[in-house]
CSV table of C-alpha atoms and ligand atoms in Angstrom, one decimal:
chain,number,residue,atom,x,y,z
A,1233,UNK,CA,8.3,-23.5,-2.5
A,1234,UNK,CA,8.2,-21.9,1.0
A,1235,UNK,CA,6.6,-18.7,1.9
A,1236,UNK,CA,10.2,-17.6,2.7
A,1237,UNK,CA,11.5,-18.0,-0.7
A,1238,UNK,CA,8.5,-16.0,-2.2
A,1239,UNK,CA,9.0,-13.1,0.2
A,1240,UNK,CA,12.7,-13.0,-0.4
A,1241,UNK,CA,12.5,-13.2,-3.8
A,1242,UNK,CA,9.6,-10.5,-3.9
A,1243,UNK,CA,11.9,-8.4,-1.9
A,1244,UNK,CA,14.8,-8.7,-4.1
A,1245,UNK,CA,12.7,-8.0,-7.4
A,1246,UNK,CA,11.0,-4.9,-5.5
A,1247,UNK,CA,14.4,-3.5,-4.6
A,1248,UNK,CA,15.8,-4.1,-8.1
A,1249,UNK,CA,13.0,-2.5,-9.6
A,1250,UNK,CA,13.1,0.7,-7.4
A,1251,UNK,CA,16.7,1.2,-7.9
A,1252,UNK,CA,16.5,0.6,-11.8
A,1253,UNK,CA,13.4,2.7,-11.9
A,1254,UNK,CA,15.1,5.5,-10.2
A,1255,UNK,CA,18.2,5.4,-12.3
A,1256,UNK,CA,16.2,5.1,-15.6
A,1257,UNK,CA,14.2,8.2,-14.5
A,1258,UNK,CA,17.2,10.1,-13.7
A,1259,UNK,CA,18.8,9.2,-16.9
A,1260,UNK,CA,15.7,10.2,-18.8
A,1261,UNK,CA,16.0,13.7,-17.4
A,1262,UNK,CA,19.8,13.7,-18.1
A,1263,UNK,CA,19.6,12.5,-21.6
A,1264,UNK,CA,16.6,15.0,-22.4
A,1265,UNK,CA,18.8,17.7,-21.1
A,1266,UNK,CA,21.5,16.6,-23.5
A,1267,UNK,CA,19.0,16.6,-26.1
A,1268,UNK,CA,18.4,20.4,-25.3
A,1269,UNK,CA,22.2,21.2,-25.2
A,1270,UNK,CA,22.2,21.3,-21.4
A,1271,UNK,CA,24.2,19.7,-18.8
A,1272,UNK,CA,21.4,18.3,-17.1
A,1273,UNK,CA,20.8,17.0,-13.5
A,1274,UNK,CA,22.9,14.1,-12.0
A,1275,UNK,CA,21.6,10.6,-12.6
A,1276,UNK,CA,20.7,10.2,-8.9
A,1277,UNK,CA,18.4,13.4,-9.2
A,1278,UNK,CA,14.9,11.6,-9.2
A,1279,UNK,CA,16.2,9.5,-6.1
A,1280,UNK,CA,17.2,12.9,-4.5
A,1281,UNK,CA,13.8,14.5,-5.3
A,1282,UNK,CA,11.8,11.5,-3.9
A,1283,UNK,CA,13.9,11.2,-0.8
A,1284,UNK,CA,13.7,14.9,0.0
A,1285,UNK,CA,9.9,14.8,-0.2
A,1286,UNK,CA,9.8,11.7,1.9
A,1287,UNK,CA,11.3,14.1,4.8
A,1288,UNK,CA,8.9,16.9,4.1
A,1289,UNK,CA,5.7,17.9,5.8
A,1290,UNK,CA,2.5,17.9,4.2
A,1291,UNK,CA,0.7,21.1,3.4
A,1292,UNK,CA,-2.9,19.8,3.1
A,1293,UNK,CA,-5.1,17.4,4.7
A,1294,UNK,CA,-8.5,16.0,3.4
A,1295,UNK,CA,-9.0,13.1,5.4
A,1296,UNK,CA,-8.1,9.5,5.1
A,1297,UNK,CA,-9.7,9.0,1.6
A,1298,UNK,CA,-7.2,11.5,0.1
A,1299,UNK,CA,-4.4,10.0,1.6
A,1300,UNK,CA,-5.5,6.4,0.3
A,1301,UNK,CA,-4.8,7.5,-3.2
A,1302,UNK,CA,-1.1,7.2,-3.3
A,1303,UNK,CA,-1.3,4.0,-1.3
A,1304,UNK,CA,-3.5,2.4,-3.7
A,1305,UNK,CA,-1.3,3.4,-6.5
A,1306,UNK,CA,1.6,2.0,-4.8
A,1307,UNK,CA,-0.1,-1.2,-4.1
A,1308,UNK,CA,-1.2,-1.5,-7.7
A,1309,UNK,CA,2.3,-1.0,-9.0
A,1310,UNK,CA,4.0,-3.3,-6.6
A,1311,UNK,CA,1.5,-6.1,-7.2
A,1312,UNK,CA,1.9,-5.6,-11.0
A,1313,UNK,CA,5.7,-5.9,-10.6
A,1314,UNK,CA,5.5,-9.0,-8.4
A,1315,UNK,CA,3.0,-11.0,-10.7
A,1316,UNK,CA,5.2,-10.5,-13.7
A,1317,UNK,CA,7.9,-13.1,-14.5
A,1318,UNK,CA,11.2,-11.4,-13.7
A,1319,UNK,CA,13.9,-13.8,-14.9
A,1320,UNK,CA,13.3,-17.0,-16.9
A,1321,UNK,CA,15.3,-18.9,-14.2
A,1322,UNK,CA,13.2,-17.6,-11.3
A,1323,UNK,CA,10.1,-19.5,-12.3
A,1324,UNK,CA,10.3,-21.5,-8.9
A,1325,UNK,CA,9.4,-19.4,-5.8
A,1326,UNK,CA,7.9,-16.5,-7.8
A,1327,UNK,CA,4.7,-14.9,-7.1
A,1328,UNK,CA,4.2,-14.7,-10.9
A,1329,UNK,CA,2.9,-18.3,-11.3
A,1330,UNK,CA,-0.3,-17.2,-9.8
A,1331,UNK,CA,-1.1,-14.0,-11.9
A,1332,UNK,CA,-2.0,-14.3,-15.6
A,1333,UNK,CA,-2.2,-11.4,-18.1
A,1334,UNK,CA,-5.7,-10.5,-17.4
A,1335,UNK,CA,-4.7,-9.8,-13.7
A,1336,UNK,CA,-1.9,-7.7,-14.8
A,1337,UNK,CA,-4.0,-5.6,-17.2
A,1338,UNK,CA,-6.6,-5.0,-14.4
A,1339,UNK,CA,-4.1,-4.2,-11.9
A,1340,UNK,CA,-2.5,-1.6,-14.3
A,1341,UNK,CA,-5.6,0.4,-14.5
A,1342,UNK,CA,-6.3,0.1,-10.7
A,1343,UNK,CA,-3.7,2.5,-9.6
A,1344,UNK,CA,-5.0,5.6,-11.6
A,1345,UNK,CA,-8.5,4.7,-10.6
A,1346,UNK,CA,-7.4,4.9,-6.8
A,1347,UNK,CA,-5.7,8.1,-7.4
A,1348,UNK,CA,-8.9,9.4,-9.1
A,1349,UNK,CA,-10.7,8.7,-5.8
A,1350,UNK,CA,-8.3,10.8,-3.8
A,1351,UNK,CA,-8.3,13.6,-6.3
A,1352,UNK,CA,-12.2,13.7,-6.1
A,1353,UNK,CA,-11.8,14.0,-2.4
A,1354,UNK,CA,-9.5,17.0,-2.6
A,1355,UNK,CA,-11.8,18.9,-5.0
A,1356,UNK,CA,-9.2,20.5,-6.8
A,1357,UNK,CA,-10.3,21.5,-10.4
A,1358,UNK,CA,-7.1,20.9,-12.0
A,1359,UNK,CA,-6.5,17.6,-10.3
A,1360,UNK,CA,-10.2,16.9,-11.6
A,1361,UNK,CA,-9.1,18.0,-14.9
A,1362,UNK,CA,-6.0,15.8,-14.9
A,1363,UNK,CA,-8.0,12.6,-14.1
A,1364,UNK,CA,-10.5,13.2,-16.6
A,1365,UNK,CA,-7.9,13.7,-19.2
A,1366,UNK,CA,-6.0,10.5,-18.1
A,1367,UNK,CA,-9.3,8.4,-18.2
A,1368,UNK,CA,-10.1,9.9,-21.6
A,1369,UNK,CA,-6.5,9.0,-22.8
A,1370,UNK,CA,-6.7,5.6,-21.2
A,1371,UNK,CA,-9.5,4.7,-23.8
A,1372,UNK,CA,-7.0,5.5,-26.7
A,1373,UNK,CA,-4.1,3.8,-25.0
A,1374,UNK,CA,-6.2,0.4,-24.1
A,1375,UNK,CA,-7.5,-0.3,-27.5
A,1376,UNK,CA,-4.3,-1.1,-29.4
A,1377,UNK,CA,-2.6,-2.5,-26.4
A,1378,UNK,CA,-5.3,-5.0,-26.0
A,1379,UNK,CA,-5.6,-5.9,-29.6
A,1380,UNK,CA,-1.7,-6.5,-29.5
A,1381,UNK,CA,-2.3,-8.5,-26.3
A,1382,UNK,CA,-5.0,-10.7,-27.6
A,1383,UNK,CA,-2.8,-11.4,-30.7
A,1384,UNK,CA,0.2,-12.6,-28.4
A,1385,UNK,CA,-2.3,-14.8,-26.3
A,1386,UNK,CA,-3.8,-16.4,-29.3
A,1387,UNK,CA,-0.8,-17.4,-30.9
A,1388,UNK,CA,0.6,-18.8,-27.6
A,1389,UNK,CA,-2.8,-20.3,-27.0
A,1390,UNK,CA,-2.6,-19.2,-23.2
A,1391,UNK,CA,-3.2,-16.0,-20.9
A,1392,UNK,CA,-0.2,-17.3,-18.8
A,1393,UNK,CA,2.8,-15.1,-19.4
A,1394,UNK,CA,5.3,-18.0,-18.4
A,1395,UNK,CA,3.6,-19.7,-21.3
A,1396,UNK,CA,4.0,-16.9,-23.8
A,1397,UNK,CA,7.6,-16.6,-22.8
A,1398,UNK,CA,8.2,-20.2,-23.2
A,1399,UNK,CA,6.4,-20.0,-26.8
A,1400,UNK,CA,9.0,-17.5,-27.7
A,1401,UNK,CA,11.8,-19.7,-26.5
A,1402,UNK,CA,10.6,-22.3,-29.1
A,1403,UNK,CA,9.4,-20.2,-31.9
A,1404,UNK,CA,11.5,-17.0,-31.7
A,1405,UNK,CA,10.4,-13.7,-30.2
A,1406,UNK,CA,7.1,-12.0,-31.0
A,1407,UNK,CA,8.6,-8.6,-31.7
A,1408,UNK,CA,10.2,-10.1,-34.8
A,1409,UNK,CA,7.2,-12.6,-35.7
A,1410,UNK,CA,4.6,-10.0,-35.3
A,1411,UNK,CA,6.0,-6.7,-35.8
A,1412,UNK,CA,2.8,-5.0,-36.4
A,1413,UNK,CA,1.2,-6.2,-33.1
A,1414,UNK,CA,4.5,-5.1,-31.6
A,1415,UNK,CA,4.4,-1.5,-33.0
A,1416,UNK,CA,0.7,-1.2,-32.0
A,1417,UNK,CA,1.7,-2.0,-28.5
A,1418,UNK,CA,4.5,0.3,-28.5
A,1419,UNK,CA,2.4,3.3,-29.2
A,1420,UNK,CA,0.4,2.6,-26.1
A,1421,UNK,CA,3.5,1.7,-24.2
A,1422,UNK,CA,4.8,5.3,-25.0
A,1423,UNK,CA,1.6,6.6,-23.5
A,1424,UNK,CA,1.6,4.4,-20.5
A,1425,UNK,CA,5.0,5.5,-19.8
A,1426,UNK,CA,3.9,9.1,-19.6
A,1427,UNK,CA,6.2,10.4,-22.3
A,1428,UNK,CA,5.5,12.8,-25.0
A,1429,UNK,CA,3.2,13.1,-27.1
A,1430,UNK,CA,0.7,11.4,-25.1
A,1431,UNK,CA,1.8,13.1,-21.8
A,1432,UNK,CA,-1.5,15.0,-21.5
A,1433,UNK,CA,-2.4,13.8,-17.9
A,1434,UNK,CA,0.0,16.2,-15.8
A,1435,UNK,CA,0.9,18.5,-18.5
A,1436,UNK,CA,2.4,21.2,-16.2
A,1437,UNK,CA,1.7,24.2,-18.2
A,1438,UNK,CA,-2.0,23.4,-18.6
A,1439,UNK,CA,-3.3,21.6,-15.5
A,1440,UNK,CA,-0.4,22.3,-13.2
A,1441,UNK,CA,0.8,18.5,-12.6
A,1442,UNK,CA,-2.8,17.4,-12.7
A,1443,UNK,CA,-3.7,14.6,-10.5
A,1444,UNK,CA,-0.6,15.3,-8.3
A,1445,UNK,CA,-1.4,19.0,-8.0
A,1446,UNK,CA,-2.7,18.7,-4.3
A,1447,UNK,CA,-0.2,16.1,-3.1
A,1448,UNK,CA,2.8,17.3,-1.0
A,1449,UNK,CA,5.6,16.2,1.0
A,1450,UNK,CA,5.3,12.4,1.9
A,1451,UNK,CA,2.6,11.4,-0.6
A,1452,UNK,CA,4.3,13.1,-3.4
A,1453,UNK,CA,7.5,11.1,-2.4
A,1454,UNK,CA,5.4,8.1,-2.4
A,1455,UNK,CA,4.0,8.9,-5.8
A,1456,UNK,CA,7.5,9.4,-7.2
A,1457,UNK,CA,8.9,6.2,-5.8
A,1458,UNK,CA,5.8,4.1,-6.9
A,1459,UNK,CA,6.2,5.6,-10.3
A,1460,UNK,CA,9.7,4.3,-10.6
A,1461,UNK,CA,8.7,0.9,-9.8
A,1462,UNK,CA,5.6,0.9,-12.0
A,1463,UNK,CA,7.9,2.3,-15.0
A,1464,UNK,CA,10.1,-0.7,-14.5
A,1465,UNK,CA,7.2,-3.1,-14.3
A,1466,UNK,CA,5.7,-1.8,-17.5
A,1467,UNK,CA,9.2,-2.1,-19.2
A,1468,UNK,CA,9.3,-5.8,-17.9
A,1469,UNK,CA,5.8,-6.5,-19.4
A,1470,UNK,CA,6.8,-5.5,-22.7
A,1471,UNK,CA,10.2,-7.3,-22.3
A,1472,UNK,CA,8.1,-10.5,-21.3
A,1473,UNK,CA,5.4,-10.2,-24.0
A,1474,UNK,CA,7.4,-9.3,-27.0
A,1475,UNK,CA,11.2,-10.0,-26.3
A,1476,UNK,CA,11.1,-13.5,-24.8
A,1477,UNK,CA,11.9,-12.4,-21.2
A,1478,UNK,CA,15.7,-12.4,-19.8
A,1479,UNK,CA,17.8,-14.9,-18.5
A,1480,UNK,CA,20.3,-12.9,-16.6
A,1481,UNK,CA,20.1,-9.4,-14.6
A,1482,UNK,CA,22.4,-8.1,-17.3
A,1483,UNK,CA,20.0,-9.1,-20.2
A,1484,UNK,CA,17.2,-7.6,-18.6
A,1485,UNK,CA,18.8,-4.1,-18.0
A,1486,UNK,CA,20.0,-4.3,-21.7
A,1487,UNK,CA,16.4,-5.1,-22.9
A,1488,UNK,CA,14.5,-2.7,-20.6
A,1489,UNK,CA,16.9,0.3,-21.0
A,1490,UNK,CA,16.7,-0.1,-24.8
A,1491,UNK,CA,12.9,0.1,-24.7
A,1492,UNK,CA,13.1,2.8,-22.3
A,1493,UNK,CA,15.6,4.7,-24.7
A,1494,UNK,CA,13.0,4.4,-27.4
A,1495,UNK,CA,10.4,6.2,-25.1
A,1496,UNK,CA,13.2,8.9,-24.2
A,1497,UNK,CA,13.8,9.6,-27.8
A,1498,UNK,CA,10.1,9.7,-28.9
A,1499,UNK,CA,9.3,12.1,-26.0
A,1500,UNK,CA,12.0,14.4,-26.8
A,1501,UNK,CA,11.5,14.8,-30.5
A,1502,UNK,CA,7.7,15.2,-30.2
A,1503,UNK,CA,5.7,17.9,-28.5
A,1504,UNK,CA,2.5,17.1,-26.5
A,1505,UNK,CA,-0.7,16.3,-28.2
A,1506,UNK,CA,-4.0,17.9,-27.1
A,1507,UNK,CA,-6.3,15.3,-25.4
A,1508,UNK,CA,-8.6,14.7,-28.4
A,1509,UNK,CA,-5.6,14.8,-30.8
A,1510,UNK,CA,-4.0,11.8,-28.6
A,1511,UNK,CA,-7.1,9.6,-28.5
A,1512,UNK,CA,-7.9,10.4,-32.2
A,1513,UNK,CA,-4.2,9.3,-33.4
A,1514,UNK,CA,-4.3,5.9,-31.0
A,1515,UNK,CA,-7.7,4.8,-32.1
A,1516,UNK,CA,-6.8,5.5,-35.9
A,1517,UNK,CA,-3.2,4.5,-36.8
A,1518,UNK,CA,-2.0,2.0,-34.0
A,1519,UNK,CA,-5.3,0.4,-33.7
A,1520,UNK,CA,-5.6,-0.1,-37.5
A,1521,UNK,CA,-2.0,-1.7,-37.4
A,1522,UNK,CA,-3.0,-4.0,-34.5
A,1523,UNK,CA,-6.1,-5.2,-36.3
A,1524,UNK,CA,-4.0,-5.8,-39.6
A,1525,UNK,CA,-1.4,-7.7,-37.4
A,1526,UNK,CA,-4.3,-9.7,-36.0
A,1527,UNK,CA,-5.8,-10.7,-39.6
A,1528,UNK,CA,-2.2,-11.7,-40.4
A,1529,UNK,CA,-1.6,-14.1,-37.8
B,646,UNK,CA,15.0,48.4,13.3
B,647,UNK,CA,17.6,46.9,11.0
B,648,UNK,CA,17.2,47.9,7.3
B,649,UNK,CA,17.4,45.1,4.7
B,650,UNK,CA,21.0,45.5,3.4
B,651,UNK,CA,22.3,45.5,7.0
B,652,UNK,CA,20.6,42.1,7.5
B,653,UNK,CA,22.0,40.9,4.2
B,654,UNK,CA,25.5,42.1,5.3
B,655,UNK,CA,25.2,40.3,8.8
B,656,UNK,CA,24.2,37.0,6.8
B,657,UNK,CA,27.0,37.1,4.5
B,658,UNK,CA,29.4,37.7,7.5
B,659,UNK,CA,27.7,34.9,9.5
B,660,UNK,CA,28.1,32.6,6.5
B,661,UNK,CA,31.7,33.1,6.1
B,662,UNK,CA,32.2,32.3,9.5
B,663,UNK,CA,30.0,29.2,9.7
B,664,UNK,CA,31.6,25.9,8.8
B,665,UNK,CA,30.2,22.6,8.2
B,666,UNK,CA,28.3,21.6,11.3
B,667,UNK,CA,27.1,17.9,11.9
B,668,UNK,CA,24.0,17.1,13.8
B,669,UNK,CA,23.9,13.5,13.7
B,670,UNK,CA,24.2,11.2,10.5
B,671,UNK,CA,20.5,10.9,9.7
B,672,UNK,CA,20.1,14.8,9.8
B,673,UNK,CA,23.1,15.2,7.8
B,674,UNK,CA,21.6,12.8,5.2
B,675,UNK,CA,18.3,14.6,5.1
B,676,UNK,CA,20.0,17.8,4.8
B,677,UNK,CA,22.0,16.7,1.7
B,678,UNK,CA,18.7,15.5,-0.1
B,679,UNK,CA,17.1,18.9,0.8
B,680,UNK,CA,20.3,20.6,-0.6
B,681,UNK,CA,20.4,18.4,-3.8
B,682,UNK,CA,16.7,18.8,-4.7
B,683,UNK,CA,15.3,22.3,-4.8
B,684,UNK,CA,11.7,22.7,-6.2
B,685,UNK,CA,11.2,26.4,-7.2
B,686,UNK,CA,8.0,28.3,-7.2
B,687,UNK,CA,8.7,31.3,-9.4
B,688,UNK,CA,6.5,34.2,-8.5
B,689,UNK,CA,7.0,36.8,-11.0
B,690,UNK,CA,6.1,40.1,-9.4
B,691,UNK,CA,8.3,42.9,-10.9
B,692,UNK,CA,10.6,43.2,-13.9
B,693,UNK,CA,13.1,40.7,-12.3
B,694,UNK,CA,10.8,37.9,-13.3
B,695,UNK,CA,12.1,38.1,-16.9
B,696,UNK,CA,15.5,36.8,-15.5
B,697,UNK,CA,14.0,33.5,-14.1
B,698,UNK,CA,13.0,31.9,-17.6
B,699,UNK,CA,16.7,31.9,-18.9
B,700,UNK,CA,17.9,30.6,-15.4
B,701,UNK,CA,16.0,27.4,-15.8
B,702,UNK,CA,16.4,26.9,-19.5
B,703,UNK,CA,19.2,25.8,-21.7
B,704,UNK,CA,21.5,28.7,-21.4
B,705,UNK,CA,22.0,28.7,-17.7
B,706,UNK,CA,20.4,25.4,-16.7
B,707,UNK,CA,19.6,25.3,-13.0
B,708,UNK,CA,18.7,21.8,-13.3
B,709,UNK,CA,22.2,20.8,-13.1
B,710,UNK,CA,22.2,21.7,-9.5
B,711,UNK,CA,18.9,20.0,-8.8
B,712,UNK,CA,17.0,23.2,-9.0
B,713,UNK,CA,13.7,22.7,-11.1
B,714,UNK,CA,10.4,24.6,-11.3
B,715,UNK,CA,7.4,23.2,-9.4
B,716,UNK,CA,4.0,23.2,-10.6
B,717,UNK,CA,2.1,24.0,-7.5
B,718,UNK,CA,2.9,25.9,-4.2
B,719,UNK,CA,2.3,22.5,-2.5
B,720,UNK,CA,5.3,20.9,-4.2
B,721,UNK,CA,7.6,23.8,-4.0
B,722,UNK,CA,10.6,24.2,-1.5
B,723,UNK,CA,11.4,27.7,-2.6
B,724,UNK,CA,9.4,30.8,-3.7
B,725,UNK,CA,11.5,33.3,-5.5
B,726,UNK,CA,10.0,37.0,-5.0
B,727,UNK,CA,11.1,38.8,-8.1
B,728,UNK,CA,11.3,42.4,-7.4
B,729,UNK,CA,8.8,45.1,-6.2
B,730,UNK,CA,5.5,44.1,-4.5
B,731,UNK,CA,2.5,46.1,-4.7
B,732,UNK,CA,0.2,45.7,-1.7
B,733,UNK,CA,-2.2,43.6,-3.8
B,734,UNK,CA,0.6,41.1,-4.7
B,735,UNK,CA,1.8,41.0,-1.2
B,736,UNK,CA,-1.5,39.6,-0.1
B,737,UNK,CA,-1.1,36.7,-2.7
B,738,UNK,CA,2.5,36.2,-1.7
B,739,UNK,CA,1.5,35.6,1.8
B,740,UNK,CA,-1.2,33.1,0.9
B,741,UNK,CA,1.1,31.2,-1.2
B,742,UNK,CA,4.0,31.0,1.2
B,743,UNK,CA,1.7,29.9,3.9
B,744,UNK,CA,0.4,27.3,1.8
B,745,UNK,CA,3.8,25.6,0.8
B,746,UNK,CA,5.0,22.6,2.9
B,747,UNK,CA,7.7,23.3,5.3
B,748,UNK,CA,10.8,23.4,5.2
B,749,UNK,CA,10.3,26.0,2.9
B,750,UNK,CA,12.5,29.2,1.9
B,751,UNK,CA,12.2,32.6,0.3
B,752,UNK,CA,14.7,34.1,-2.3
B,753,UNK,CA,14.2,37.7,-2.7
B,754,UNK,CA,15.5,38.8,-6.4
B,755,UNK,CA,16.4,42.5,-6.7
B,756,UNK,CA,16.9,45.6,-4.9
B,757,UNK,CA,13.2,46.4,-4.6
B,758,UNK,CA,12.7,43.5,-2.2
B,759,UNK,CA,15.6,44.8,0.1
B,760,UNK,CA,15.0,48.4,0.6
B,761,UNK,CA,12.4,49.6,-2.1
B,762,UNK,CA,15.0,50.0,-5.0
B,763,UNK,CA,13.8,52.6,-7.3
B,764,UNK,CA,10.3,52.4,-6.0
B,765,UNK,CA,11.7,53.8,-2.6
B,766,UNK,CA,8.9,56.5,-2.5
B,767,UNK,CA,5.9,54.7,-4.2
B,768,UNK,CA,2.8,55.0,-2.4
B,769,UNK,CA,1.6,51.3,-3.1
B,770,UNK,CA,4.7,49.1,-2.9
B,771,UNK,CA,6.3,47.6,0.2
B,772,UNK,CA,9.9,48.6,0.7
B,773,UNK,CA,11.3,45.7,2.6
B,774,UNK,CA,10.1,42.3,2.1
B,775,UNK,CA,11.7,40.7,5.2
B,776,UNK,CA,9.1,42.5,7.3
B,777,UNK,CA,6.2,40.5,5.7
B,778,UNK,CA,7.7,37.0,5.0
B,779,UNK,CA,11.0,35.7,6.2
B,780,UNK,CA,13.6,36.0,3.5
B,781,UNK,CA,16.5,33.4,3.5
B,782,UNK,CA,18.6,34.8,0.7
B,783,UNK,CA,18.7,38.0,-1.2
B,784,UNK,CA,20.1,38.4,-4.7
B,785,UNK,CA,20.7,42.2,-4.9
B,786,UNK,CA,21.1,44.1,-8.2
B,787,UNK,CA,18.6,45.9,-10.5
B,788,UNK,CA,17.9,43.6,-12.2
B,789,UNK,CA,20.1,40.8,-11.1
B,790,UNK,CA,21.3,38.5,-13.8
B,791,UNK,CA,20.8,34.9,-14.0
B,792,UNK,CA,24.2,34.3,-12.7
B,793,UNK,CA,23.3,36.3,-9.7
B,794,UNK,CA,20.1,34.1,-9.0
B,795,UNK,CA,22.0,31.0,-9.4
B,796,UNK,CA,24.4,32.3,-6.9
B,797,UNK,CA,21.6,33.0,-4.6
B,798,UNK,CA,20.6,29.4,-5.0
B,799,UNK,CA,23.9,28.1,-4.4
B,800,UNK,CA,24.2,30.1,-1.3
B,801,UNK,CA,20.8,28.9,0.0
B,802,UNK,CA,22.2,25.3,-0.6
B,803,UNK,CA,25.1,25.8,1.3
B,804,UNK,CA,22.8,27.5,4.1
B,805,UNK,CA,20.5,24.3,4.2
B,806,UNK,CA,23.7,22.1,4.5
B,807,UNK,CA,25.2,24.1,7.2
B,808,UNK,CA,21.7,23.9,9.0
B,809,UNK,CA,21.7,27.5,10.1
B,810,UNK,CA,19.2,27.9,12.7
B,811,UNK,CA,16.5,29.3,12.7
B,812,UNK,CA,15.8,29.0,9.0
B,813,UNK,CA,13.1,31.3,7.7
B,814,UNK,CA,10.0,29.3,8.3
B,815,UNK,CA,10.8,28.6,11.6
B,816,UNK,CA,11.3,32.3,12.3
B,817,UNK,CA,7.9,33.1,10.8
B,818,UNK,CA,6.1,30.6,13.1
B,819,UNK,CA,7.9,31.9,16.1
B,820,UNK,CA,7.1,35.4,15.4
B,821,UNK,CA,3.7,35.2,13.5
B,822,UNK,CA,2.4,37.9,15.6
B,823,UNK,CA,5.0,40.3,14.4
B,824,UNK,CA,4.6,39.5,10.9
B,825,UNK,CA,0.9,39.6,11.1
B,826,UNK,CA,1.2,43.2,12.6
B,827,UNK,CA,3.3,44.3,9.8
B,828,UNK,CA,1.0,42.7,7.2
B,829,UNK,CA,-2.0,44.2,8.9
B,830,UNK,CA,-0.4,47.7,8.6
B,831,UNK,CA,-0.3,47.7,4.8
B,832,UNK,CA,-3.1,45.3,4.1
B,833,UNK,CA,-5.7,46.4,6.7
B,834,UNK,CA,-7.5,44.1,9.1
B,835,UNK,CA,-8.7,41.8,6.2
B,836,UNK,CA,-6.0,39.2,6.8
B,837,UNK,CA,-6.2,35.8,8.6
B,838,UNK,CA,-5.7,35.7,12.1
B,839,UNK,CA,-3.7,32.4,12.3
B,840,UNK,CA,-1.1,30.7,10.2
B,841,UNK,CA,-3.0,29.6,7.3
B,842,UNK,CA,-1.4,26.2,6.7
B,843,UNK,CA,-3.1,25.5,10.2
B,844,UNK,CA,-6.5,25.8,8.6
B,845,UNK,CA,-5.5,23.4,5.8
B,846,UNK,CA,-4.0,20.6,8.3
B,847,UNK,CA,-6.9,21.2,10.8
B,848,UNK,CA,-8.2,17.9,12.2
B,849,UNK,CA,-5.2,15.8,11.0
C,2301,LIG,S1,14.9,45.7,-8.5
C,2301,LIG,FE1,14.9,46.9,-10.4
C,2301,LIG,S2,14.6,45.2,-12.0
C,2301,LIG,FE2,14.1,44.1,-9.9
C,2301,LIG,S3,11.9,44.9,-9.9
C,2301,LIG,FE3,12.8,46.4,-8.6
C,2301,LIG,S4,13.1,48.0,-10.3
C,2301,LIG,FE4,12.6,46.1,-11.4
């Protein structure tokens, strides 16, 4: 396993995640529009938006700490993606043999915290409000998700995601064997994807896009691009943990898109929770499901 | 000095004459992205504001052209000034406009922004928006229907694609003294001397 294969494979994964993420989020807007009886934007719209922003000026300057925020976020997303098993056949020459589930769970929180730093520097009240809402929500999101992850780890007797995938190869996928754990994780997952009813962070009508409200131009474009990559990474994590990974690209696309469709449909049907309602709901219902699931292991 | 509608007439003729110019592949691609994605800051000042919600929602669905609302001025490409402007609101418009990231465009909605409309002799509204901030596209009528607003957006997209120079924000920067003079004439001396965005980007 040379450094070149690792880098080549990493670039390929990154490129694939970027393209897929952009298309998925474009479809998100298009499908949402269809639900609302509109024609909706073209599928490439998210891509157009981010590219346009990358060629724009910035309107603000708050020093380098401010600009570090999007960069930390992008770093977190890219690392999360690279440390996740991509295809089952790509075990050799993949960076993901080095990471385990604990690292992934840590990295998933790193981005938002980095962004919180930048927003704090800008001092925008809406941004600070958005960050506060985000961190409050995170407490609710993490509880059921971690419970489900603990369950998955304890059945596979390993925190290595490759082991968890291998275990599913032998015993069947976790989604079917441990549906309660899966449902508990799915609730958090919908929140992690920033979909209604848990989209309290950037609520445009309340906090004017929250943490993003001071970002313009290239940095907003960077935030949008990393969001596409991170979105795909989260889908990949769910597929790896509960759906036994994927063997081919087609299988991967089918599995991730099915999961994505679930979040779209949930997001379209439900309105937004208030912050305390979201946390309240998450620590009650999904957490309870997760605990029952753990007891039934 | 030219009145607003004359300027508009000139623009329309100009637009008909202009054909698609190319200025290098990279520039063409960038302009294509700019054209395809327009974030709008809807600044509801006059009665025309009521026409904007239908434009963006299910019935007229501006999003199919890549036009969607922006949450803050920082993220916006286009500011829509909808109708008459009192002096007080004008000050806010100037602040908002100068804080947007360039390239940025202004769409003026309704007769009031062109020549004062039915407020032509009012004591506390401005009559011609183009004297205070550079207007890129007018949608005339009192009040213009969502179709007219959409048409203005599409005309603006054509303008972006044809790269008509100089666009509004460049005119503004070049002639900042002239604009400031006009602004001072109605707002008094209490207006910032320099381009406001300079203050924000200072020390970059
Ligand atoms: S043009 Fe007509 S509708 Fe528009 S603000 Fe003026 S008076 Fe109102």
